[in-house]
Amino acid sequence: MTPRPVDSPDLWAGLPTLQEEPPGEDAAADVWEDPIPLTGRRERPPFPAHVLPTWLGEFVTAVAQETQTPVDLAGSIALAVLATAAGGRSVVHVRGNWREPTNLYTVVALPPANRKSAVFALLTNPLYEAEKQLKTAMKPVIVEAELTARLAKEAADKAAAKAASADGDKRDDMVKTAVSLAQTADTLTVPAEPVLLADDSTPETVTSLMAEQGGRLSVMSAEGGIFDIIAGRYSGAPNMEVFLKGHAGDRLRVNRQTRREYIDTPALTIGLAVQPDVLRDIGKVKGFEGRGLLARFLYSLPVSTVGDREILTDPVPEQTAAAYSARVIDLALSLAEWTDPAVIQLSPEADAALITYQQRIEPQLKARGGKLGHISNWAGKLAGATARMAALLHLAEHGGNGYAHPVTAATMRAAIELGDYYTAHALAVFDVMGADPVLSRARSVLEALRDNAWEDVSRRDVFTVLSRSEVPTVADLDPALALLEDHGYLRSYQPERTGKRGRPPAPRLLAHPALRHSGR
């Protein structure tokens, strides 16, 4: 399949557009060619389903075929499903002291009518079945623990009552007995009912559930409401601490008057399918980028298939669906009882492949001239995300005993291909969010040129109408003007000197004629 351009009409609706110049108007000696779209060079490759283990790749492809949806949707959800089954119960040892938990944050953006909910249900159903089986297995344990705790509490209460009414000679011994029984009762805990999945829960609910579940939880949703909740829909202020630490595995402690919760190694997985507008909106939320929340997601921005779909399709083969369900359930159940996480090791060849990948990425992180410099917060986590995906692909291949085998070079190369896929899509998504200041300023200049219908304008006049928060100085404007000139929207020229003395006049700008008609 050929790479797909990023400038799809559903994604860029509302941005400045150019129209053909009406014939006969603004005729000029110089002919203007059609400008190059500012985002026309972005490419979004299709999801590489072929790198997944056979049972998983076949199911993902079959789901995409039956639902007539981009394979990216099922593919990214599948990775989140694996992370739900293994996250919090396994880690990958990269090298030295570098370990990565195996939880992931994934988000797919598609317009309405792309059957996001249907695909979500097909991919996540085995997780709900695994959760149901875990609850059934745990129920007798919970009942026994509840009874034991209640009896111990009653015994401690009776001993305390007897000690309170005892005579002086016996009082000391009875107090010691009551204290001992109370301490024993206090140590008895009732296990929480197993929960693998939560929907768009509040940060407080997520924290409490993670504490109950030994640090592991997954938030899976075919909507983007979780972003509104994090941004403060209910609290009025962003609350992202659990989502930041839940991805990194950093110790999380909540000390409030109403509750105290401690999670030494949190492992939160998030799998979302949202509308493209959600990505634009979250890019504007104060604190999301600065605190690093946006840098933790693996983004997928596939092209909608609506309008090109087949009406009659083959359902997912029963054997393919059964194999998928059995594998996911087995992975979730086999790791559920682990308290200390299973450690996945890399083979020397896999580590060498990852090192080569890191060496390829590093120069791209440079702030000046680096392809990924403007999204270095995100790209700086790419090697770690790739190691996590390699471990998940490894577990998908070997099941819960994957710790007994090292990750192979082939599996690491598969994860690297996924890393390249998500990098291409992240560049497109961060364009939508305005992460590239030069690109964002160039769009603002286009809007100013269109709104003012300028034909010949000075750099200073353009600067005057722009927001100081976006373009603090004239020097900050220059890269945006250069970008627009490279794309054919502007031409700079040097006016002739009107006198023999003084400084030469400042360069001026000619705007593409179509800009003066795009607002008419």
mmCIF file with all atom_site columns, C-alpha atoms in Angstrom, residues 6 12 15-16 38-39 428 430-449 466 470 480 483-484:
data_model
loop_
_atom_site.group_PDB
_atom_site.id
_atom_site.type_symbol
_atom_site.label_atom_id
_atom_site.label_alt_id
_atom_site.label_comp_id
_atom_site.label_asym_id
_atom_site.label_entity_id
_atom_site.label_seq_id
_atom_site.pdbx_PDB_ins_code
_atom_site.Cartn_x
_atom_site.Cartn_y
_atom_site.Cartn_z
_atom_site.occupancy
_atom_site.B_iso_or_equiv
_atom_site.pdbx_formal_charge
_atom_site.auth_seq_id
_atom_site.auth_comp_id
_atom_site.auth_asym_id
_atom_site.auth_atom_id
_atom_site.pdbx_PDB_model_num
ATOM 1  C CA . VAL A 1 6   ? -2.075 13.853 6.132  1.00 0.00 ? 6   VAL A CA 1
ATOM 2  C CA . TRP A 1 12  ? -8.264 19.952 8.264  1.00 0.00 ? 12  TRP A CA 1
ATOM 3  C CA . LEU A 1 15  ? -8.098 25.731 8.344  1.00 0.00 ? 15  LEU A CA 1
ATOM 4  C CA . PRO A 1 16  ? -7.348 28.381 5.691  1.00 0.00 ? 16  PRO A CA 1
ATOM 5  C CA . LEU A 1 38  ? 1.707  23.167 4.271  1.00 0.00 ? 38  LEU A CA 1
ATOM 6  C CA . THR A 1 39  ? 0.999  19.627 5.433  1.00 0.00 ? 39  THR A CA 1
ATOM 7  C CA . ALA A 1 428 ? 0.715  14.311 11.754 1.00 0.00 ? 428 ALA A CA 1
ATOM 8  C CA . PHE A 1 430 ? 1.138  17.055 16.593 1.00 0.00 ? 430 PHE A CA 1
ATOM 9  C CA . ASP A 1 431 ? 0.657  19.126 13.444 1.00 0.00 ? 431 ASP A CA 1
ATOM 10 C CA . VAL A 1 432 ? -3.049 19.092 14.289 1.00 0.00 ? 432 VAL A CA 1
ATOM 11 C CA . MET A 1 433 ? -2.273 20.111 17.860 1.00 0.00 ? 433 MET A CA 1
ATOM 12 C CA . GLY A 1 434 ? -0.001 22.934 16.714 1.00 0.00 ? 434 GLY A CA 1
ATOM 13 C CA . ALA A 1 435 ? 3.100  21.464 18.337 1.00 0.00 ? 435 ALA A CA 1
ATOM 14 C CA . ASP A 1 436 ? 5.340  22.833 15.568 1.00 0.00 ? 436 ASP A CA 1
ATOM 15 C CA . PRO A 1 437 ? 5.472  26.595 16.297 1.00 0.00 ? 437 PRO A CA 1
ATOM 16 C CA . VAL A 1 438 ? 6.781  27.443 12.822 1.00 0.00 ? 438 VAL A CA 1
ATOM 17 C CA . LEU A 1 439 ? 3.910  25.597 11.152 1.00 0.00 ? 439 LEU A CA 1
ATOM 18 C CA . SER A 1 440 ? 1.375  27.091 13.562 1.00 0.00 ? 440 SER A CA 1
ATOM 19 C CA . ARG A 1 441 ? 2.683  30.626 12.935 1.00 0.00 ? 441 ARG A CA 1
ATOM 20 C CA . ALA A 1 442 ? 2.658  30.025 9.184  1.00 0.00 ? 442 ALA A CA 1
ATOM 21 C CA . ARG A 1 443 ? -1.029 29.157 9.381  1.00 0.00 ? 443 ARG A CA 1
ATOM 22 C CA . SER A 1 444 ? -1.691 32.329 11.383 1.00 0.00 ? 444 SER A CA 1
ATOM 23 C CA . VAL A 1 445 ? 0.106  34.382 8.731  1.00 0.00 ? 445 VAL A CA 1
ATOM 24 C CA . LEU A 1 446 ? -2.048 32.759 6.046  1.00 0.00 ? 446 LEU A CA 1
ATOM 25 C CA . GLU A 1 447 ? -5.171 33.755 7.965  1.00 0.00 ? 447 GLU A CA 1
ATOM 26 C CA . ALA A 1 448 ? -3.888 37.328 8.318  1.00 0.00 ? 448 ALA A CA 1
ATOM 27 C CA . LEU A 1 449 ? -3.080 37.569 4.601  1.00 0.00 ? 449 LEU A CA 1
ATOM 28 C CA . LEU A 1 466 ? -0.516 38.679 14.943 1.00 0.00 ? 466 LEU A CA 1
ATOM 29 C CA . GLU A 1 470 ? 2.119  33.294 19.483 1.00 0.00 ? 470 GLU A CA 1
ATOM 30 C CA . ALA A 1 480 ? 7.175  31.083 9.227  1.00 0.00 ? 480 ALA A CA 1
ATOM 31 C CA . LEU A 1 483 ? 8.200  28.334 5.120  1.00 0.00 ? 483 LEU A CA 1
ATOM 32 C CA . LEU A 1 484 ? 5.362  30.108 3.296  1.00 0.00 ? 484 LEU A CA 1
#
